[in-house]
Coordinates of C-alpha atoms and ligand atoms in Angstrom, one line a residue:
X1 CA -101.1 -10.8 8.8
X2 CA -99.0 -8.8 11.2
X3 CA -95.6 -7.9 9.7
X4 CA -92.6 -8.0 12.0
X5 CA -89.4 -6.1 11.0
X6 CA -86.1 -8.0 11.7
X7 CA -86.2 -6.5 15.2
X8 CA -88.6 -4.2 16.9
X9 CA -92.3 -4.2 17.4
X10 CA -94.5 -5.8 14.7
X11 CA -96.9 -3.7 12.5
X12 CA -100.6 -4.3 12.4
X13 CA -102.4 -4.2 9.0
X14 CA -103.2 -0.6 7.8
X15 CA -106.9 -1.2 7.0
X16 CA -108.8 0.2 4.0
X17 CA -109.9 3.6 5.3
X18 CA -107.7 6.6 6.0
X19 CA -108.5 9.7 8.2
X20 CA -108.7 11.9 5.0
X21 CA -111.5 9.6 3.6
X22 CA -113.5 10.0 6.8
X23 CA -113.1 13.6 7.6
X24 CA -114.7 15.1 4.5
X25 CA -115.0 18.9 4.0
X26 CA -118.8 18.4 4.3
X27 CA -118.5 16.8 7.8
X28 CA -116.1 19.5 8.9
X29 CA -118.5 22.3 7.7
X30 CA -121.5 20.6 9.5
X31 CA -119.7 20.1 12.8
X32 CA -118.0 23.5 12.8
X33 CA -121.2 25.4 12.1
X34 CA -121.7 28.1 14.7
X35 CA -118.0 28.3 15.7
X36 CA -117.3 32.0 15.7
X37 CA -114.3 33.5 13.9
X38 CA -113.2 35.0 10.7
X39 CA -109.7 33.4 10.8
X40 CA -108.9 29.8 9.5
X41 CA -106.7 27.2 11.1
X42 CA -105.7 23.7 9.8
X43 CA -105.5 20.6 12.0
X44 CA -103.4 17.6 10.9
X45 CA -103.8 13.9 11.6
X46 CA -100.9 12.3 13.5
X47 CA -101.6 9.0 11.8
X48 CA -100.2 10.2 8.4
X49 CA -99.2 13.8 9.1
X50 CA -101.7 15.0 6.4
X51 CA -103.9 18.1 6.8
X52 CA -107.2 16.9 8.3
X53 CA -109.6 19.9 8.7
X54 CA -109.8 23.6 8.0
X55 CA -111.5 25.1 10.9
X56 CA -112.7 28.6 11.9
X57 CA -110.3 30.4 14.2
X58 CA -111.8 32.6 16.9
X59 CA -110.3 35.8 18.3
X60 CA -110.8 37.4 21.7
X61 CA -113.8 39.4 20.4
X62 CA -115.4 36.2 19.3
X63 CA -114.8 34.7 22.7
X64 CA -116.5 37.7 24.4
X65 CA -119.5 37.4 22.0
X66 CA -119.7 33.6 22.8
X67 CA -119.9 34.4 26.5
X68 CA -122.7 36.9 25.9
X69 CA -124.7 34.4 24.0
X70 CA -124.0 31.7 26.7
X71 CA -125.0 34.1 29.5
X72 CA -128.3 34.9 27.9
X73 CA -129.0 31.2 27.3
X74 CA -127.9 30.2 30.8
X75 CA -130.6 32.3 32.5
X76 CA -133.3 30.3 30.8
X77 CA -131.5 26.9 31.1
X78 CA -131.1 27.4 34.9
X79 CA -134.9 27.6 35.3
X80 CA -135.4 24.2 33.6
X81 CA -136.0 21.7 36.4
X82 CA -132.9 19.6 37.2
X83 CA -134.6 16.3 36.3
X84 CA -135.3 17.6 32.7
X85 CA -131.7 18.8 32.4
X86 CA -130.5 15.4 33.6
X87 CA -132.8 13.7 31.0
X88 CA -130.8 15.3 28.3
X89 CA -127.8 13.4 29.5
X90 CA -129.6 10.1 29.3
X91 CA -130.7 10.7 25.8
X92 CA -127.1 11.8 24.9
X93 CA -126.0 8.5 26.4
X94 CA -128.1 6.5 23.9
X95 CA -127.1 8.6 20.9
X96 CA -123.4 8.1 21.7
X97 CA -123.9 4.4 22.2
X98 CA -125.7 4.2 18.8
X99 CA -123.4 6.4 16.8
X100 CA -120.1 5.5 18.5
X101 CA -118.4 4.5 15.2
X102 CA -118.4 8.1 14.1
X103 CA -116.7 9.2 17.3
X104 CA -114.2 6.3 17.1
X105 CA -113.2 7.4 13.6
X106 CA -112.8 11.1 14.7
X107 CA -110.9 10.3 17.9
X108 CA -108.5 8.0 16.0
X109 CA -108.0 10.5 13.2
X110 CA -107.3 13.4 15.6
X111 CA -105.3 11.7 18.3
X112 CA -103.6 8.8 16.5
X113 CA -104.6 6.2 19.2
X114 CA -105.9 2.7 18.4
X115 CA -109.6 2.0 18.1
X116 CA -109.6 0.1 21.4
X117 CA -108.0 3.0 23.2
X118 CA -110.5 5.3 21.5
X119 CA -113.3 3.1 22.8
X120 CA -112.1 4.0 26.4
X121 CA -113.3 7.5 25.6
X122 CA -116.8 6.1 24.6
X123 CA -116.9 4.2 27.9
X124 CA -115.9 7.3 29.8
X125 CA -118.5 9.5 28.1
X126 CA -121.2 6.9 28.7
X127 CA -120.3 6.4 32.3
X128 CA -120.5 10.2 33.0
X129 CA -123.7 10.6 31.1
X130 CA -125.4 7.7 33.0
X131 CA -124.1 8.7 36.4
X132 CA -125.1 12.4 36.3
X133 CA -128.2 11.6 34.3
X134 CA -129.3 9.4 37.3
X135 CA -127.7 11.1 40.2
X136 CA -127.5 14.8 39.5
X137 CA -130.9 15.6 41.1
X138 CA -129.9 14.0 44.4
X139 CA -126.4 15.7 44.4
X140 CA -128.1 19.0 43.8
X141 CA -131.2 18.7 46.0
X142 CA -131.8 21.4 48.7
X143 CA -130.7 20.2 52.1
X144 CA -132.2 21.2 55.4
X145 CA -129.8 22.1 58.3
X146 CA -130.4 22.6 62.0
X147 CA -130.9 26.4 62.6
X148 CA -129.2 28.5 65.3
X149 CA -132.3 28.2 67.4
X150 CA -133.6 24.7 66.9
X151 CA -137.3 24.7 65.7
X152 CA -137.4 28.4 65.3
X153 CA -134.7 28.9 62.7
X154 CA -135.5 27.1 59.5
X155 CA -132.4 26.7 57.3
X156 CA -132.1 25.4 53.7
X157 CA -128.9 25.1 51.7
X158 CA -129.5 25.2 48.0
X159 CA -127.1 25.0 45.0
X160 CA -127.0 27.8 42.5
X161 CA -125.2 27.4 39.2
X162 CA -121.9 29.4 38.8
X163 CA -123.1 30.9 35.5
X164 CA -120.9 30.4 32.5
X165 CA -118.1 27.9 32.9
X166 CA -114.9 28.3 30.8
X167 CA -113.6 24.9 29.8
X168 CA -110.1 24.2 28.4
X169 CA -109.5 20.7 27.0
X170 CA -106.3 19.0 25.8
X171 CA -105.9 16.8 22.8
X172 CA -105.3 13.4 24.4
X173 CA -108.8 12.4 25.5
X174 CA -111.0 14.9 23.7
X175 CA -114.3 13.1 24.1
X176 CA -114.0 11.7 27.6
X177 CA -112.5 14.9 29.1
X178 CA -114.7 17.4 27.3
X179 CA -117.9 15.5 28.2
X180 CA -116.6 14.4 31.6
X181 CA -116.4 17.9 32.8
X182 CA -119.2 19.5 30.8
X183 CA -122.1 17.2 31.5
X184 CA -122.2 17.8 35.3
X185 CA -121.8 21.5 34.7
X186 CA -124.7 21.6 32.3
X187 CA -126.9 19.5 34.7
X188 CA -126.1 22.0 37.5
X189 CA -127.6 24.7 35.3
X190 CA -124.5 26.3 33.8
X191 CA -123.7 27.2 30.3
X192 CA -120.2 26.5 29.0
X193 CA -117.7 28.1 26.6
X194 CA -115.2 25.4 25.6
X195 CA -111.8 25.8 24.0
X196 CA -110.7 22.4 22.8
X197 CA -107.2 21.8 21.5
X198 CA -107.4 22.6 17.8
X199 CA -106.0 19.2 16.9
X200 CA -108.9 17.4 18.5
X201 CA -111.7 20.0 18.0
X202 CA -113.8 17.9 15.7
X203 CA -114.4 15.2 18.4
X204 CA -115.6 17.9 20.8
X205 CA -117.8 19.5 18.1
X206 CA -119.3 16.0 17.5
X207 CA -120.2 15.7 21.2
X208 CA -121.8 19.1 21.0
X209 CA -123.9 18.1 18.0
X210 CA -125.2 15.0 19.8
X211 CA -125.9 16.9 23.0
X212 CA -128.0 19.5 21.1
X213 CA -129.8 16.6 19.4
X214 CA -130.5 15.2 22.9
X215 CA -132.2 18.5 23.9
X216 CA -129.4 20.9 25.1
X217 CA -130.4 24.4 23.9
X218 CA -127.8 25.3 21.3
X219 CA -126.5 28.5 22.8
X220 CA -125.8 26.8 26.2
X221 CA -122.6 25.2 24.8
X222 CA -120.4 27.5 22.8
X223 CA -117.2 26.3 21.3
X224 CA -114.3 28.6 20.3
X225 CA -111.1 27.5 18.6
X226 CA -107.6 29.0 18.6
X227 CA -104.3 29.2 20.3
X228 CA -104.2 28.5 24.0
X229 CA -102.4 31.7 25.1
X230 CA -104.8 33.9 23.1
X231 CA -108.2 32.1 23.0
X232 CA -107.7 30.0 26.2
X233 CA -106.7 33.2 28.1
X234 CA -109.8 35.0 26.7
X235 CA -112.0 32.2 28.0
X236 CA -110.4 32.4 31.5
X237 CA -110.9 36.2 31.4
X238 CA -114.7 35.9 31.2
X239 CA -115.5 32.7 33.0
X240 CA -117.4 32.4 36.2
X241 CA -115.5 29.2 36.9
X242 CA -112.7 27.6 35.0
X243 CA -112.4 23.8 34.4
X244 CA -108.9 23.1 32.9
X245 CA -107.2 19.9 31.9
X246 CA -103.7 20.0 30.6
X247 CA -100.1 20.3 31.7
X248 CA -99.0 21.5 35.1
X249 CA -97.2 24.5 33.5
X250 CA -100.2 25.8 31.7
X251 CA -102.4 24.9 34.7
X252 CA -100.3 27.3 36.9
X253 CA -100.8 30.1 34.3
X254 CA -104.6 29.5 34.2
X255 CA -104.7 29.3 38.0
X256 CA -102.9 32.7 38.4
X257 CA -105.3 34.3 35.9
X258 CA -108.4 32.9 37.6
X259 CA -107.1 33.9 41.1
X260 CA -106.7 37.4 39.9
X261 CA -110.3 37.5 39.0
X262 CA -111.4 35.6 42.2
X263 CA -113.1 32.9 40.2
X264 CA -112.6 29.2 41.1
X265 CA -110.6 26.8 39.0
X266 CA -110.6 23.1 38.9
X267 CA -107.3 21.8 37.4
X268 CA -106.6 18.3 36.2
X269 CA -102.9 18.3 35.4
X270 CA -99.9 16.1 34.7
X271 CA -98.4 13.1 36.5
X272 CA -95.4 10.8 36.8
X273 CA -97.3 7.8 38.0
X274 CA -95.7 4.8 39.6
X275 CA -96.6 1.1 39.5
X276 CA -95.5 -1.2 42.4
X277 CA -95.1 -4.9 42.0
X278 CA -94.9 -6.5 45.4
X279 CA -93.2 -9.8 46.2
X280 CA -96.6 -11.7 46.4
X281 CA -98.0 -10.3 43.1
X282 CA -99.5 -12.5 40.4
X283 CA -96.7 -11.8 37.9
X284 CA -98.7 -12.7 34.7
X285 CA -101.6 -10.5 35.7
X286 CA -99.2 -7.7 36.8
X287 CA -97.3 -7.8 33.5
X288 CA -100.5 -7.7 31.5
X289 CA -101.9 -4.9 33.6
X290 CA -98.7 -2.9 33.3
X291 CA -98.9 -3.1 29.5
X292 CA -102.3 -1.3 29.6
X293 CA -101.1 1.1 32.3
X294 CA -98.0 2.1 30.4
X295 CA -98.9 2.0 26.7
X296 CA -102.6 2.8 26.4
X297 CA -102.9 5.8 24.0
X298 CA -99.1 5.4 23.6
X299 CA -98.6 6.6 27.1
X300 CA -100.4 9.9 26.4
X301 CA -102.8 9.5 29.2
X302 CA -102.5 11.5 32.4
X303 CA -102.9 8.3 34.4
X304 CA -100.2 6.5 32.5
X305 CA -97.5 4.7 34.4
X306 CA -93.9 5.9 33.7
X307 CA -92.2 4.4 36.7
X308 CA -92.1 0.7 37.6
X309 CA -90.9 -0.3 41.1
X310 CA -90.3 -4.0 41.4
X311 CA -89.6 -6.0 44.5
X312 CA -86.0 -7.4 44.1
X313 CA -87.2 -11.0 44.6
X314 CA -89.6 -10.9 41.6
X315 CA -88.0 -8.2 39.4
X316 CA -86.3 -10.5 36.9
X317 CA -89.3 -12.9 36.6
X318 CA -91.6 -9.9 36.1
X319 CA -89.3 -8.2 33.6
X320 CA -89.1 -11.4 31.6
X321 CA -92.9 -11.4 31.2
X322 CA -93.2 -7.6 30.7
X323 CA -90.4 -7.2 28.2
X324 CA -91.8 -10.1 26.1
X325 CA -95.3 -8.6 26.1
X326 CA -93.9 -5.1 25.3
X327 CA -91.9 -6.5 22.3
X328 CA -95.0 -8.3 21.0
X329 CA -97.2 -5.1 21.1
X330 CA -98.1 -4.3 17.5
X331 CA -98.0 -0.8 16.2
X332 CA -100.8 0.3 13.9
X333 CA -102.4 3.3 12.1
X334 CA -105.5 1.5 10.9
X335 CA -109.0 2.7 11.7
X336 CA -110.0 -0.8 12.8
X337 CA -109.7 -2.8 16.0
X338 CA -106.6 -4.9 16.4
X339 CA -103.4 -2.8 16.8
X340 CA -101.7 -2.9 20.2
X341 CA -100.5 0.7 20.2
X342 CA -101.0 3.8 18.1
X343 CA -99.1 7.0 17.3
X344 CA -97.8 9.9 19.3
X345 CA -99.9 13.0 18.9
X346 CA -97.5 15.0 16.8
X347 CA -94.0 16.5 16.5
X348 CA -94.0 18.0 20.0
X349 CA -94.6 14.6 21.7
X350 CA -92.1 12.9 19.4
X351 CA -89.5 15.5 20.2
X352 CA -90.0 15.1 24.0
X353 CA -90.0 11.3 23.9
X354 CA -86.9 11.1 21.7
X355 CA -85.1 13.7 23.9
X356 CA -85.9 11.8 27.1
X357 CA -84.8 8.5 25.8
X358 CA -81.6 9.8 24.1
X359 CA -80.6 11.8 27.1
X360 CA -81.1 8.9 29.5
X361 CA -79.1 6.5 27.3
X362 CA -76.3 9.1 26.9
X363 CA -76.1 9.3 30.7
X364 CA -75.9 5.5 31.2
X365 CA -79.4 4.1 31.1
X366 CA -80.0 0.8 29.3
X367 CA -82.8 0.2 26.8
X368 CA -84.5 -3.2 27.6
X369 CA -86.7 -2.9 24.6
X370 CA -87.9 -0.2 22.2
X371 CA -86.2 3.1 22.0
X372 CA -86.8 3.7 18.3
X373 CA -88.8 6.1 16.2
X374 CA -90.9 4.1 13.7
X375 CA -91.6 6.3 10.6
X376 CA -92.3 3.1 8.7
X377 CA -95.7 2.9 10.5
X378 CA -96.4 6.7 10.6
X379 CA -94.5 9.9 11.1
X380 CA -94.9 10.0 14.9
X381 CA -94.9 6.4 15.9
X382 CA -92.4 5.4 18.6
X383 CA -91.8 2.0 20.0
X384 CA -93.0 1.1 23.6
X385 CA -89.7 1.6 25.5
X386 CA -88.4 0.2 28.8
X387 CA -85.3 1.8 30.4
X388 CA -83.2 0.5 33.3
X389 CA -80.8 2.7 35.2
X390 CA -82.7 5.9 34.9
X391 CA -81.8 8.3 37.7
X392 CA -81.7 12.0 38.6
X393 CA -81.0 14.3 36.9
X394 CA -82.1 12.5 33.7
X395 CA -85.3 14.1 32.4
X396 CA -87.0 10.7 32.1
X397 CA -86.5 10.2 35.9
X398 CA -88.8 12.9 37.2
X399 CA -90.4 14.9 34.3
X400 CA -93.6 13.7 32.7
X401 CA -92.6 12.2 29.3
X402 CA -96.2 11.7 28.2
X403 CA -95.3 8.9 25.9
X404 CA -94.6 5.2 25.9
X405 CA -91.4 5.4 28.0
X406 CA -91.1 3.6 31.3
X407 CA -88.2 3.4 33.7
X408 CA -87.6 0.3 35.8
X409 CA -86.4 0.3 39.4
X410 CA -86.0 -2.3 42.2
X411 CA -86.8 -2.0 45.9
X412 CA -86.0 -4.1 48.9
X413 CA -89.1 -3.6 51.1
X414 CA -92.4 -1.9 51.4
X415 CA -91.1 1.3 53.1
X416 CA -88.6 1.8 50.3
X417 CA -91.2 1.3 47.6
X418 CA -93.5 3.9 49.2
X419 CA -90.7 6.4 49.6
X420 CA -89.6 6.0 46.0
X421 CA -93.1 6.2 44.6
X422 CA -93.8 9.3 46.6
X423 CA -90.6 11.1 45.6
X424 CA -92.3 13.3 43.0
X425 CA -94.1 16.6 43.2
X426 CA -96.9 15.0 41.2
X427 CA -99.7 13.0 42.8
X428 CA -102.2 11.8 40.2
X429 CA -102.3 8.0 40.1
X430 CA -100.5 4.9 41.4
X431 CA -100.9 1.2 41.0
X432 CA -100.1 -1.6 43.4
X433 CA -100.0 -5.3 42.5
X434 CA -100.3 -7.9 45.3
X435 CA -102.3 -11.0 46.1
X436 CA -103.2 -9.5 49.5
X437 CA -105.9 -6.9 49.0
X438 CA -105.6 -5.7 52.6
X439 CA -101.9 -5.1 52.1
X440 CA -102.7 -3.2 48.9
X441 CA -105.2 -1.0 50.8
X442 CA -102.6 -0.4 53.5
X443 CA -100.0 0.7 51.0
X444 CA -102.6 2.9 49.2
X445 CA -103.0 4.8 52.5
X446 CA -99.4 5.7 52.4
X447 CA -99.2 6.8 48.7
X448 CA -99.7 10.5 48.0
X449 CA -101.9 10.3 44.8
X450 CA -105.5 11.1 44.1
X451 CA -106.2 7.6 42.9
X452 CA -104.6 4.3 43.8
X453 CA -105.5 1.2 41.8
X454 CA -104.9 -2.2 43.4
X455 CA -104.3 -5.0 40.8
X456 CA -105.2 -2.6 38.0
X457 CA -103.3 0.2 36.3
X458 CA -105.7 3.1 36.2
X459 CA -109.1 2.1 34.7
X460 CA -110.6 0.8 38.0
X461 CA -110.5 4.1 39.7
X462 CA -111.0 6.3 36.6
X463 CA -114.0 4.3 35.5
X464 CA -115.7 4.4 38.9
X465 CA -117.5 7.6 38.2
X466 CA -119.3 7.7 41.5
X467 CA -115.9 8.3 43.3
X468 CA -113.9 11.5 43.0
X469 CA -111.0 11.6 40.6
X470 CA -108.1 14.1 40.5
X471 CA -104.6 14.9 41.6
X472 CA -102.7 15.9 44.7
X473 CA -99.7 18.2 44.7
X474 CA -98.6 19.4 41.2
X475 CA -101.3 17.1 39.6
X476 CA -104.1 19.5 40.2
X477 CA -106.8 21.1 42.3
X478 CA -110.3 19.8 42.8
X479 CA -111.9 16.6 41.5
X480 CA -114.1 15.4 38.7
X481 CA -116.7 12.7 39.0
X482 CA -119.0 11.9 42.0
X483 CA -120.5 14.6 44.2
X484 CA -117.4 16.8 44.0
X485 CA -117.5 16.7 40.2
X486 CA -120.9 18.5 40.1
X487 CA -121.0 20.5 43.3
X488 CA -117.9 22.5 42.2
X489 CA -120.0 24.0 39.4
X490 CA -122.4 25.5 42.0
X491 CA -122.4 28.2 44.7
X492 CA -124.0 27.2 48.0
X493 CA -126.7 29.5 49.1
X494 CA -128.0 29.3 52.7
X495 CA -131.6 30.6 53.3
X496 CA -132.4 31.0 57.0
X497 CA -136.0 31.9 58.0
X498 CA -136.5 33.0 61.6
X499 CA -139.8 32.3 63.2
X500 CA -141.6 33.6 66.3
X501 CA -138.7 35.2 68.2
X502 CA -136.0 37.5 66.9
X503 CA -132.3 36.7 67.5
X504 CA -131.7 39.5 70.1
X505 CA -133.1 40.7 73.4
X506 CA -136.9 40.6 73.6
X507 CA -138.5 44.0 74.2
X508 CA -137.9 45.0 77.8
X509 CA -135.1 42.4 78.4
X510 CA -131.8 44.0 79.3
X511 CA -128.6 43.0 77.5
X512 CA -127.1 41.1 80.5
X513 CA -130.1 38.9 81.0
X514 CA -130.2 38.1 77.3
X515 CA -126.5 37.2 77.3
X516 CA -127.0 34.9 80.3
X517 CA -130.1 33.3 78.6
X518 CA -128.1 32.6 75.4
X519 CA -125.1 31.2 77.4
X520 CA -127.6 28.9 79.1
X521 CA -129.2 27.8 75.9
X522 CA -125.8 27.0 74.3
X523 CA -124.8 25.0 77.4
X524 CA -128.0 23.0 77.1
X525 CA -127.5 22.4 73.4
X526 CA -124.0 20.9 74.0
X527 CA -125.4 18.8 76.9
X528 CA -128.2 17.5 74.5
X529 CA -125.4 16.5 72.1
X530 CA -126.9 18.7 69.3
X531 CA -124.5 18.9 66.4
Ligands
NAD1 P1 -101.2 21.9 27.5 O1 -101.2 22.5 28.8 O2 -100.2 22.3 26.5 O3 -102.6 22.4 26.7 C1 -103.9 22.1 27.3 C2 -104.9 23.1 26.8 O4 -104.6 24.4 27.3 C3 -104.9 23.2 25.3 O5 -106.3 23.3 24.8 C4 -104.1 24.5 25.0 O6 -104.5 25.1 23.8 C5 -104.6 25.3 26.3 N1 -103.7 26.4 26.6 C6 -102.4 26.5 26.4 N2 -101.9 27.7 26.9 C7 -102.9 28.3 27.5 C8 -103.1 29.5 28.3 N3 -102.1 30.3 28.5 N4 -104.3 29.8 28.8 C9 -105.4 29.0 28.6 N5 -105.3 27.8 27.9 C10 -104.1 27.5 27.4 O7 -101.4 20.4 27.6 P2 -101.3 19.3 26.5 O8 -99.9 19.0 26.1 O9 -102.3 19.6 25.4 O10 -101.9 18.0 27.3 C11 -101.1 17.1 27.9 C12 -101.1 17.4 29.4 O11 -102.4 17.3 30.0 C13 -100.2 16.4 30.1 O12 -99.4 17.0 31.1 C14 -101.3 15.5 30.8 O13 -100.8 14.8 32.0 C15 -102.3 16.5 31.1 N6 -103.6 15.8 31.3 C16 -104.2 15.7 32.6 C17 -105.4 15.1 32.8 C18 -106.0 14.9 34.2 O14 -107.1 14.5 34.2 N7 -105.2 15.1 35.2 C19 -106.0 14.5 31.7 C20 -105.5 14.6 30.4 C21 -104.3 15.3 30.2

């Protein structure tokens, strides 16, 4: 039975298992085997606030040693044919599918999200494994190009692995993000040194265990654990390419460090995503979709919607539906399916969420529902919250809250909606609700975000792994998924083989005649419409 306090969101049943029952010292020791470091660090579960795992803590020297091991292993791994490397992903896919309950437990224990939201990570990991398992060979195959002298210059572009990729992962989607970036890098022939967030390190270590079981040589994936500014910086200091997911602030620091070393960096950063409800939207579907878009993982999803723009003619009718659904969302800390929304990830998120709501209210915003810390459910639970009247310079207006806090605004016409949605330096995701798909597509073309979901919040674009995914503006550099998601882990190498005649005057030909000959040849090439 779901219990409902006098007012506020109801509470889902707690379930019989706790994070501490699941994460035993034996499990921690098994997963953390091989993590270098003589220090110790303790992670806590946000569901209860209890200590969860005592893990090895790496230092900068451990990171250097991990890179050395990875470099040695990478030389051999790069010689394995790509179809064999890709086959590891397909075996990994089946292992994750079979053993998903273990990962769901770990993800819930480490992040505090509901089981259904944790399952999104399983879906993400499986999608990536299947896609690159099947498509990597075609993305990476050598390509012939027309040479400078057609027929006589034979040109092949091939893709070489970067070497050892440095990967930095946040706590919010530890499985989907770690695997989403790592699998294409491995398939392209790289090794990786990963620094997960300590709070969610066990989930990443679990993924590594399964990938090794699927056939990845152990030393090809090194995992180091420790503080971001120390261990993360040491990873960036040795990497041949950096793949970073986290906040825009840290992303800038990482980008500067990578730029100083002239190594590439792909950066998946923050967002302040908008959802637009147009006058012709199906309001029931839109309200249901907005619940998922705003409150999945308690809003701690880079794609989460924090700004709602409603056409004035439907705003009240939409809000009636949306507020009712938001109020009905149950909060739950159980390790079973059923709860509507889980916990915030810890004290830092709770502080930000509380500060954004309190500041907005103190400056005149109205709470339509929510707005309360719920320690009766767990130490970091916070109700899904809707605010009206949020405006600059309130922090909730333009800063990423990264929590279940959404501001509601009204617009008069399409131009105003687009202008308001685009009025942010971020550019990750947006969502448009309309019964007219062509209109949705037209508006999408005017929105400055890396993904636009029409009649869905975020999952349609995010789950479509064949298409690139990432952010514009302050939301990042580069893309994951699709061709871009694997090609970025390679260097292009062009091999041109010249046949029969050299590219210069033939013996006895004077320079002027040669220049005239080449001018003629180039003119003919244009006339023949050669590309
Ligand atoms: P964060 O930037 O604080 O930390 C991210 C990671 O960087 C952690 O592993 C951290 O230890 C490490 N780190 C910290 N300082 C570092 C440094 N100086 N050098 C190297 N590494 C360092 O972010 P967070 O709070 O853990 O994660 C939430 C943020 O991540 C949000 O802004 C969210 O929008 C963003 N995010 C983006 C995406 C995306 O795909 N665009 C996905 C998930 C999360």
